[in-house]
Amino acid sequence: MTTTTTTARPQLPSVLPWQPAVQDVSTRKEEIETGLAKATNPAETPIFICAFTDCNRLFPSRERVMMHRKRDHDSEEEGEIITWNE
């Protein structure tokens, strides 16, 4: 009998609770270089956040945010989107 072990990747919920940002003082350069973490840029990791009150859901494109807003907020308002891609 063979046993296959898979490493579970961390999963984030689509809505993250609010908290103040703090500087990461525990991650070492070696950890980043081994692939446990990665610096990225807007072209590699698009992030769009619905900034309506108490929403803060994450999406991979502006189009997905707008689909979410029409469905979940009954709105086609194009403002209040947080992104680093534009």
PDB file of N, CA and C in Angstrom:
ATOM      1  N   MET A   1       0.843  -1.164   0.000  1.00  0.00           N
ATOM      2  CA  MET A   1       0.000   0.000   0.000  1.00  0.00           C
ATOM      3  C   MET A   1       0.893   1.234   0.000  1.00  0.00           C
ATOM      4  N   THR A   2       0.540   2.220  -0.826  1.00  0.00           N
ATOM      5  CA  THR A   2       1.305   3.455  -0.907  1.00  0.00           C
ATOM      6  C   THR A   2       0.486   4.591  -0.323  1.00  0.00           C
ATOM      7  N   THR A   3       1.147   5.430   0.417  1.00  0.00           N
ATOM      8  CA  THR A   3       0.472   6.583   0.989  1.00  0.00           C
ATOM      9  C   THR A   3       1.017   7.834   0.322  1.00  0.00           C
ATOM     10  N   THR A   4       0.104   8.666  -0.156  1.00  0.00           N
ATOM     11  CA  THR A   4       0.498   9.911  -0.784  1.00  0.00           C
ATOM     12  C   THR A   4       0.239  11.043   0.194  1.00  0.00           C
ATOM     13  N   THR A   5       1.248  11.827   0.417  1.00  0.00           N
ATOM     14  CA  THR A   5       1.106  12.969   1.315  1.00  0.00           C
ATOM     15  C   THR A   5       1.100  14.226   0.484  1.00  0.00           C
ATOM     16  N   THR A   6       0.100  15.054   0.695  1.00  0.00           N
ATOM     17  CA  THR A   6       0.052  16.341   0.011  1.00  0.00           C
ATOM     18  C   THR A   6       0.122  17.438   1.051  1.00  0.00           C
ATOM     19  N   THR A   7       0.791  18.492   0.682  1.00  0.00           N
ATOM     20  CA  THR A   7       0.895  19.630   1.584  1.00  0.00           C
ATOM     21  C   THR A   7      -0.274  20.559   1.303  1.00  0.00           C
ATOM     22  N   ALA A   8      -1.062  20.813   2.315  1.00  0.00           N
ATOM     23  CA  ALA A   8      -2.208  21.706   2.146  1.00  0.00           C
ATOM     24  C   ALA A   8      -1.728  23.144   2.016  1.00  0.00           C
ATOM     25  N   ARG A   9      -2.249  23.828   1.030  1.00  0.00           N
ATOM     26  CA  ARG A   9      -1.909  25.234   0.848  1.00  0.00           C
ATOM     27  C   ARG A   9      -2.832  26.061   1.725  1.00  0.00           C
ATOM     28  N   PRO A  10      -2.351  27.148   2.288  1.00  0.00           N
ATOM     29  CA  PRO A  10      -3.218  27.977   3.134  1.00  0.00           C
ATOM     30  C   PRO A  10      -4.376  28.549   2.329  1.00  0.00           C
ATOM     31  N   GLN A  11      -5.517  28.630   2.937  1.00  0.00           N
ATOM     32  CA  GLN A  11      -6.702  29.178   2.286  1.00  0.00           C
ATOM     33  C   GLN A  11      -7.144  30.426   3.039  1.00  0.00           C
ATOM     34  N   LEU A  12      -7.464  31.479   2.305  1.00  0.00           N
ATOM     35  CA  LEU A  12      -7.981  32.695   2.912  1.00  0.00           C
ATOM     36  C   LEU A  12      -9.465  32.803   2.617  1.00  0.00           C
ATOM     37  N   PRO A  13     -10.244  33.271   3.554  1.00  0.00           N
ATOM     38  CA  PRO A  13     -11.664  33.487   3.274  1.00  0.00           C
ATOM     39  C   PRO A  13     -11.813  34.648   2.305  1.00  0.00           C
ATOM     40  N   SER A  14     -12.942  34.726   1.614  1.00  0.00           N
ATOM     41  CA  SER A  14     -13.140  35.816   0.656  1.00  0.00           C
ATOM     42  C   SER A  14     -13.392  37.141   1.348  1.00  0.00           C
ATOM     43  N   VAL A  15     -13.767  37.118   2.613  1.00  0.00           N
ATOM     44  CA  VAL A  15     -13.946  38.342   3.390  1.00  0.00           C
ATOM     45  C   VAL A  15     -12.992  38.277   4.573  1.00  0.00           C
ATOM     46  N   LEU A  16     -12.097  39.236   4.639  1.00  0.00           N
ATOM     47  CA  LEU A  16     -11.120  39.263   5.717  1.00  0.00           C
ATOM     48  C   LEU A  16     -11.538  40.276   6.774  1.00  0.00           C
ATOM     49  N   PRO A  17     -11.363  39.946   8.047  1.00  0.00           N
ATOM     50  CA  PRO A  17     -11.708  40.907   9.099  1.00  0.00           C
ATOM     51  C   PRO A  17     -10.743  42.083   9.079  1.00  0.00           C
ATOM     52  N   TRP A  18     -11.216  43.240   9.481  1.00  0.00           N
ATOM     53  CA  TRP A  18     -10.397  44.441   9.510  1.00  0.00           C
ATOM     54  C   TRP A  18      -9.454  44.389  10.691  1.00  0.00           C
ATOM     55  N   GLN A  19      -8.236  44.814  10.468  1.00  0.00           N
ATOM     56  CA  GLN A  19      -7.297  45.019  11.560  1.00  0.00           C
ATOM     57  C   GLN A  19      -6.186  45.922  11.058  1.00  0.00           C
ATOM     58  N   PRO A  20      -5.534  46.654  11.964  1.00  0.00           N
ATOM     59  CA  PRO A  20      -4.458  47.545  11.528  1.00  0.00           C
ATOM     60  C   PRO A  20      -3.301  46.747  10.923  1.00  0.00           C
ATOM     61  N   ALA A  21      -2.646  47.321   9.929  1.00  0.00           N
ATOM     62  CA  ALA A  21      -1.485  46.668   9.330  1.00  0.00           C
ATOM     63  C   ALA A  21      -0.298  46.778  10.273  1.00  0.00           C
ATOM     64  N   VAL A  22       0.478  45.706  10.356  1.00  0.00           N
ATOM     65  CA  VAL A  22       1.688  45.719  11.176  1.00  0.00           C
ATOM     66  C   VAL A  22       2.848  45.201  10.337  1.00  0.00           C
ATOM     67  N   GLN A  23       4.019  45.649  10.650  1.00  0.00           N
ATOM     68  CA  GLN A  23       5.211  45.222   9.926  1.00  0.00           C
ATOM     69  C   GLN A  23       5.561  43.780  10.273  1.00  0.00           C
ATOM     70  N   ASP A  24       5.928  43.010   9.262  1.00  0.00           N
ATOM     71  CA  ASP A  24       6.377  41.631   9.479  1.00  0.00           C
ATOM     72  C   ASP A  24       7.816  41.675   9.976  1.00  0.00           C
ATOM     73  N   VAL A  25       8.016  41.288  11.222  1.00  0.00           N
ATOM     74  CA  VAL A  25       9.357  41.303  11.795  1.00  0.00           C
ATOM     75  C   VAL A  25       9.884  39.893  12.033  1.00  0.00           C
ATOM     76  N   SER A  26       9.106  38.875  11.642  1.00  0.00           N
ATOM     77  CA  SER A  26       9.533  37.504  11.932  1.00  0.00           C
ATOM     78  C   SER A  26      10.009  36.730  10.696  1.00  0.00           C
ATOM     79  N   THR A  27       9.597  37.112   9.496  1.00  0.00           N
ATOM     80  CA  THR A  27      10.007  36.386   8.292  1.00  0.00           C
ATOM     81  C   THR A  27      11.448  36.725   7.939  1.00  0.00           C
ATOM     82  N   ARG A  28      12.235  35.684   7.737  1.00  0.00           N
ATOM     83  CA  ARG A  28      13.650  35.860   7.393  1.00  0.00           C
ATOM     84  C   ARG A  28      13.836  35.799   5.872  1.00  0.00           C
ATOM     85  N   LYS A  29      14.897  36.387   5.384  1.00  0.00           N
ATOM     86  CA  LYS A  29      15.210  36.399   3.947  1.00  0.00           C
ATOM     87  C   LYS A  29      15.279  34.973   3.402  1.00  0.00           C
ATOM     88  N   GLU A  30      15.844  34.043   4.162  1.00  0.00           N
ATOM     89  CA  GLU A  30      15.970  32.650   3.729  1.00  0.00           C
ATOM     90  C   GLU A  30      14.592  32.018   3.485  1.00  0.00           C
ATOM     91  N   GLU A  31      13.617  32.360   4.305  1.00  0.00           N
ATOM     92  CA  GLU A  31      12.266  31.818   4.138  1.00  0.00           C
ATOM     93  C   GLU A  31      11.642  32.296   2.831  1.00  0.00           C
ATOM     94  N   ILE A  32      11.896  33.537   2.493  1.00  0.00           N
ATOM     95  CA  ILE A  32      11.376  34.067   1.232  1.00  0.00           C
ATOM     96  C   ILE A  32      12.044  33.366   0.056  1.00  0.00           C
ATOM     97  N   GLU A  33      13.330  33.163   0.147  1.00  0.00           N
ATOM     98  CA  GLU A  33      14.075  32.542  -0.949  1.00  0.00           C
ATOM     99  C   GLU A  33      13.744  31.066  -1.136  1.00  0.00           C
ATOM    100  N   THR A  34      13.261  30.372  -0.103  1.00  0.00           N
ATOM    101  CA  THR A  34      12.919  28.950  -0.230  1.00  0.00           C
ATOM    102  C   THR A  34      11.516  28.731  -0.793  1.00  0.00           C
ATOM    103  N   GLY A  35      10.804  29.798  -1.056  1.00  0.00           N
ATOM    104  CA  GLY A  35       9.492  29.635  -1.674  1.00  0.00           C
ATOM    105  C   GLY A  35       8.323  29.622  -0.713  1.00  0.00           C
ATOM    106  N   LEU A  36       8.571  29.838   0.559  1.00  0.00           N
ATOM    107  CA  LEU A  36       7.464  29.909   1.511  1.00  0.00           C
ATOM    108  C   LEU A  36       6.711  31.225   1.378  1.00  0.00           C
ATOM    109  N   ALA A  37       7.359  32.197   0.810  1.00  0.00           N
ATOM    110  CA  ALA A  37       6.738  33.493   0.566  1.00  0.00           C
ATOM    111  C   ALA A  37       7.301  34.031  -0.743  1.00  0.00           C
ATOM    112  N   LYS A  38       6.615  34.969  -1.319  1.00  0.00           N
ATOM    113  CA  LYS A  38       7.074  35.500  -2.589  1.00  0.00           C
ATOM    114  C   LYS A  38       6.670  36.961  -2.708  1.00  0.00           C
ATOM    115  N   ALA A  39       7.608  37.782  -3.111  1.00  0.00           N
ATOM    116  CA  ALA A  39       7.276  39.163  -3.441  1.00  0.00           C
ATOM    117  C   ALA A  39       6.606  39.139  -4.809  1.00  0.00           C
ATOM    118  N   THR A  40       5.608  39.945  -4.989  1.00  0.00           N
ATOM    119  CA  THR A  40       4.878  39.936  -6.250  1.00  0.00           C
ATOM    120  C   THR A  40       4.652  41.363  -6.722  1.00  0.00           C
ATOM    121  N   ASN A  41       3.951  41.492  -7.822  1.00  0.00           N
ATOM    122  CA  ASN A  41       3.635  42.806  -8.367  1.00  0.00           C
ATOM    123  C   ASN A  41       2.225  42.763  -8.956  1.00  0.00           C
ATOM    124  N   PRO A  42       1.650  43.901  -9.312  1.00  0.00           N
ATOM    125  CA  PRO A  42       0.277  43.921  -9.815  1.00  0.00           C
ATOM    126  C   PRO A  42       0.044  43.070 -11.064  1.00  0.00           C
ATOM    127  N   ALA A  43       1.035  42.938 -11.922  1.00  0.00           N
ATOM    128  CA  ALA A  43       0.851  42.145 -13.134  1.00  0.00           C
ATOM    129  C   ALA A  43       0.721  40.656 -12.815  1.00  0.00           C
ATOM    130  N   GLU A  44       1.443  40.179 -11.790  1.00  0.00           N
ATOM    131  CA  GLU A  44       1.406  38.767 -11.424  1.00  0.00           C
ATOM    132  C   GLU A  44       0.256  38.415 -10.489  1.00  0.00           C
ATOM    133  N   THR A  45      -0.168  39.378  -9.675  1.00  0.00           N
ATOM    134  CA  THR A  45      -1.185  39.105  -8.661  1.00  0.00           C
ATOM    135  C   THR A  45      -2.223  40.221  -8.642  1.00  0.00           C
ATOM    136  N   PRO A  46      -3.190  40.182  -9.548  1.00  0.00           N
ATOM    137  CA  PRO A  46      -4.215  41.215  -9.532  1.00  0.00           C
ATOM    138  C   PRO A  46      -5.118  41.055  -8.311  1.00  0.00           C
ATOM    139  N   ILE A  47      -5.379  42.159  -7.643  1.00  0.00           N
ATOM    140  CA  ILE A  47      -6.260  42.155  -6.478  1.00  0.00           C
ATOM    141  C   ILE A  47      -7.203  43.348  -6.588  1.00  0.00           C
ATOM    142  N   PHE A  48      -8.481  43.068  -6.514  1.00  0.00           N
ATOM    143  CA  PHE A  48      -9.506  44.096  -6.494  1.00  0.00           C
ATOM    144  C   PHE A  48     -10.388  43.830  -5.282  1.00  0.00           C
ATOM    145  N   ILE A  49     -10.627  44.844  -4.461  1.00  0.00           N
ATOM    146  CA  ILE A  49     -11.386  44.679  -3.229  1.00  0.00           C
ATOM    147  C   ILE A  49     -12.640  45.538  -3.297  1.00  0.00           C
ATOM    148  N   CYS A  50     -13.785  44.929  -3.033  1.00  0.00           N
ATOM    149  CA  CYS A  50     -15.042  45.674  -2.944  1.00  0.00           C
ATOM    150  C   CYS A  50     -15.008  46.429  -1.622  1.00  0.00           C
ATOM    151  N   ALA A  51     -14.916  47.750  -1.688  1.00  0.00           N
ATOM    152  CA  ALA A  51     -14.769  48.557  -0.479  1.00  0.00           C
ATOM    153  C   ALA A  51     -16.096  49.104   0.024  1.00  0.00           C
ATOM    154  N   PHE A  52     -17.209  48.506  -0.377  1.00  0.00           N
ATOM    155  CA  PHE A  52     -18.480  48.897   0.213  1.00  0.00           C
ATOM    156  C   PHE A  52     -18.433  48.580   1.701  1.00  0.00           C
ATOM    157  N   THR A  53     -19.167  49.313   2.489  1.00  0.00           N
ATOM    158  CA  THR A  53     -19.183  49.128   3.944  1.00  0.00           C
ATOM    159  C   THR A  53     -19.431  47.678   4.320  1.00  0.00           C
ATOM    160  N   ASP A  54     -18.574  47.142   5.193  1.00  0.00           N
ATOM    161  CA  ASP A  54     -18.672  45.781   5.720  1.00  0.00           C
ATOM    162  C   ASP A  54     -18.601  44.690   4.656  1.00  0.00           C
ATOM    163  N   CYS A  55     -17.998  44.941   3.505  1.00  0.00           N
ATOM    164  CA  CYS A  55     -17.867  43.897   2.481  1.00  0.00           C
ATOM    165  C   CYS A  55     -16.425  43.419   2.420  1.00  0.00           C
ATOM    166  N   ASN A  56     -15.561  44.188   1.771  1.00  0.00           N
ATOM    167  CA  ASN A  56     -14.122  43.885   1.672  1.00  0.00           C
ATOM    168  C   ASN A  56     -13.809  42.528   1.051  1.00  0.00           C
ATOM    169  N   ARG A  57     -14.623  42.054   0.110  1.00  0.00           N
ATOM    170  CA  ARG A  57     -14.329  40.795  -0.573  1.00  0.00           C
ATOM    171  C   ARG A  57     -13.262  41.028  -1.637  1.00  0.00           C
ATOM    172  N   LEU A  58     -12.443  39.997  -1.857  1.00  0.00           N
ATOM    173  CA  LEU A  58     -11.326  40.064  -2.804  1.00  0.00           C
ATOM    174  C   LEU A  58     -11.721  39.427  -4.131  1.00  0.00           C
ATOM    175  N   PHE A  59     -11.263  40.027  -5.245  1.00  0.00           N
ATOM    176  CA  PHE A  59     -11.562  39.519  -6.580  1.00  0.00           C
ATOM    177  C   PHE A  59     -10.348  39.652  -7.490  1.00  0.00           C
ATOM    178  N   PRO A  60     -10.260  38.815  -8.540  1.00  0.00           N
ATOM    179  CA  PRO A  60      -9.110  38.852  -9.441  1.00  0.00           C
ATOM    180  C   PRO A  60      -9.217  39.888 -10.558  1.00  0.00           C
ATOM    181  N   SER A  61     -10.378  40.542 -10.713  1.00  0.00           N
ATOM    182  CA  SER A  61     -10.525  41.533 -11.780  1.00  0.00           C
ATOM    183  C   SER A  61     -11.648  42.511 -11.442  1.00  0.00           C
ATOM    184  N   ARG A  62     -11.617  43.670 -12.088  1.00  0.00           N
ATOM    185  CA  ARG A  62     -12.678  44.667 -11.911  1.00  0.00           C
ATOM    186  C   ARG A  62     -14.020  44.086 -12.373  1.00  0.00           C
ATOM    187  N   GLU A  63     -14.002  43.313 -13.444  1.00  0.00           N
ATOM    188  CA  GLU A  63     -15.239  42.715 -13.950  1.00  0.00           C
ATOM    189  C   GLU A  63     -15.893  41.813 -12.899  1.00  0.00           C
ATOM    190  N   ARG A  64     -15.090  41.030 -12.173  1.00  0.00           N
ATOM    191  CA  ARG A  64     -15.626  40.155 -11.128  1.00  0.00           C
ATOM    192  C   ARG A  64     -16.204  40.966  -9.973  1.00  0.00           C
ATOM    193  N   VAL A  65     -15.556  42.091  -9.621  1.00  0.00           N
ATOM    194  CA  VAL A  65     -16.106  42.953  -8.568  1.00  0.00           C
ATOM    195  C   VAL A  65     -17.472  43.464  -8.996  1.00  0.00           C
ATOM    196  N   MET A  66     -17.578  43.883 -10.251  1.00  0.00           N
ATOM    197  CA  MET A  66     -18.840  44.437 -10.728  1.00  0.00           C
ATOM    198  C   MET A  66     -19.941  43.370 -10.780  1.00  0.00           C
ATOM    199  N   MET A  67     -19.599  42.141 -11.136  1.00  0.00           N
ATOM    200  CA  MET A  67     -20.590  41.053 -11.103  1.00  0.00           C
ATOM    201  C   MET A  67     -21.065  40.832  -9.670  1.00  0.00           C
ATOM    202  N   HIS A  68     -20.125  40.827  -8.728  1.00  0.00           N
ATOM    203  CA  HIS A  68     -20.443  40.671  -7.296  1.00  0.00           C
ATOM    204  C   HIS A  68     -21.377  41.789  -6.829  1.00  0.00           C
ATOM    205  N   ARG A  69     -21.056  43.017  -7.189  1.00  0.00           N
ATOM    206  CA  ARG A  69     -21.869  44.153  -6.735  1.00  0.00           C
ATOM    207  C   ARG A  69     -23.288  44.093  -7.271  1.00  0.00           C
ATOM    208  N   LYS A  70     -23.405  43.726  -8.537  1.00  0.00           N
ATOM    209  CA  LYS A  70     -24.753  43.640  -9.113  1.00  0.00           C
ATOM    210  C   LYS A  70     -25.555  42.548  -8.412  1.00  0.00           C
ATOM    211  N   ARG A  71     -24.922  41.403  -8.155  1.00  0.00           N
ATOM    212  CA  ARG A  71     -25.608  40.265  -7.540  1.00  0.00           C
ATOM    213  C   ARG A  71     -25.844  40.465  -6.042  1.00  0.00           C
ATOM    214  N   ASP A  72     -24.798  40.871  -5.316  1.00  0.00           N
ATOM    215  CA  ASP A  72     -24.881  40.901  -3.853  1.00  0.00           C
ATOM    216  C   ASP A  72     -25.270  42.249  -3.255  1.00  0.00           C
ATOM    217  N   HIS A  73     -25.005  43.331  -3.967  1.00  0.00           N
ATOM    218  CA  HIS A  73     -25.308  44.660  -3.433  1.00  0.00           C
ATOM    219  C   HIS A  73     -26.406  45.364  -4.229  1.00  0.00           C
ATOM    220  N   ASP A  74     -26.881  44.738  -5.295  1.00  0.00           N
ATOM    221  CA  ASP A  74     -27.882  45.343  -6.174  1.00  0.00           C
ATOM    222  C   ASP A  74     -27.439  46.746  -6.596  1.00  0.00           C
ATOM    223  N   SER A  75     -26.173  46.843  -7.016  1.00  0.00           N
ATOM    224  CA  SER A  75     -25.587  48.127  -7.383  1.00  0.00           C
ATOM    225  C   SER A  75     -24.659  47.954  -8.574  1.00  0.00           C
ATOM    226  N   GLU A  76     -24.588  48.991  -9.398  1.00  0.00           N
ATOM    227  CA  GLU A  76     -23.626  49.018 -10.499  1.00  0.00           C
ATOM    228  C   GLU A  76     -22.633  50.162 -10.304  1.00  0.00           C
ATOM    229  N   GLU A  77     -22.534  50.650  -9.054  1.00  0.00           N
ATOM    230  CA  GLU A  77     -21.596  51.709  -8.686  1.00  0.00           C
ATOM    231  C   GLU A  77     -20.167  51.238  -8.938  1.00  0.00           C
ATOM    232  N   GLU A  78     -19.388  52.046  -9.671  1.00  0.00           N
ATOM    233  CA  GLU A  78     -18.021  51.656 -10.030  1.00  0.00           C
ATOM    234  C   GLU A  78     -16.968  52.230  -9.102  1.00  0.00           C
ATOM    235  N   GLY A  79     -17.367  53.014  -8.108  1.00  0.00           N
ATOM    236  CA  GLY A  79     -16.418  53.592  -7.168  1.00  0.00           C
ATOM    237  C   GLY A  79     -16.160  52.645  -6.002  1.00  0.00           C
ATOM    238  N   GLU A  80     -15.327  53.097  -5.085  1.00  0.00           N
ATOM    239  CA  GLU A  80     -15.007  52.357  -3.871  1.00  0.00           C
ATOM    240  C   GLU A  80     -14.476  50.951  -4.138  1.00  0.00           C
ATOM    241  N   ILE A  81     -13.519  50.868  -5.064  1.00  0.00           N
ATOM    242  CA  ILE A  81     -12.799  49.626  -5.338  1.00  0.00           C
ATOM    243  C   ILE A  81     -11.329  49.882  -5.015  1.00  0.00           C
ATOM    244  N   ILE A  82     -10.769  49.056  -4.154  1.00  0.00           N
ATOM    245  CA  ILE A  82      -9.360  49.187  -3.792  1.00  0.00           C
ATOM    246  C   ILE A  82      -8.556  48.223  -4.654  1.00  0.00           C
ATOM    247  N   THR A  83      -7.509  48.734  -5.309  1.00  0.00           N
ATOM    248  CA  THR A  83      -6.669  47.888  -6.150  1.00  0.00           C
ATOM    249  C   THR A  83      -5.292  48.512  -6.284  1.00  0.00           C
ATOM    250  N   TRP A  84      -4.334  47.710  -6.654  1.00  0.00           N
ATOM    251  CA  TRP A  84      -3.014  48.227  -6.971  1.00  0.00           C
ATOM    252  C   TRP A  84      -2.736  48.020  -8.452  1.00  0.00           C
ATOM    253  N   ASN A  85      -3.743  47.591  -9.197  1.00  0.00           N
ATOM    254  CA  ASN A  85      -3.567  47.263 -10.600  1.00  0.00           C
ATOM    255  C   ASN A  85      -3.824  48.440 -11.551  1.00  0.00           C
ATOM    256  N   GLU A  86      -4.356  49.498 -11.049  1.00  0.00           N
ATOM    257  CA  GLU A  86      -4.690  50.633 -11.952  1.00  0.00           C
ATOM    258  C   GLU A  86      -4.027  51.906 -11.503  1.00  0.00           C
TER     259      GLU A  86
END
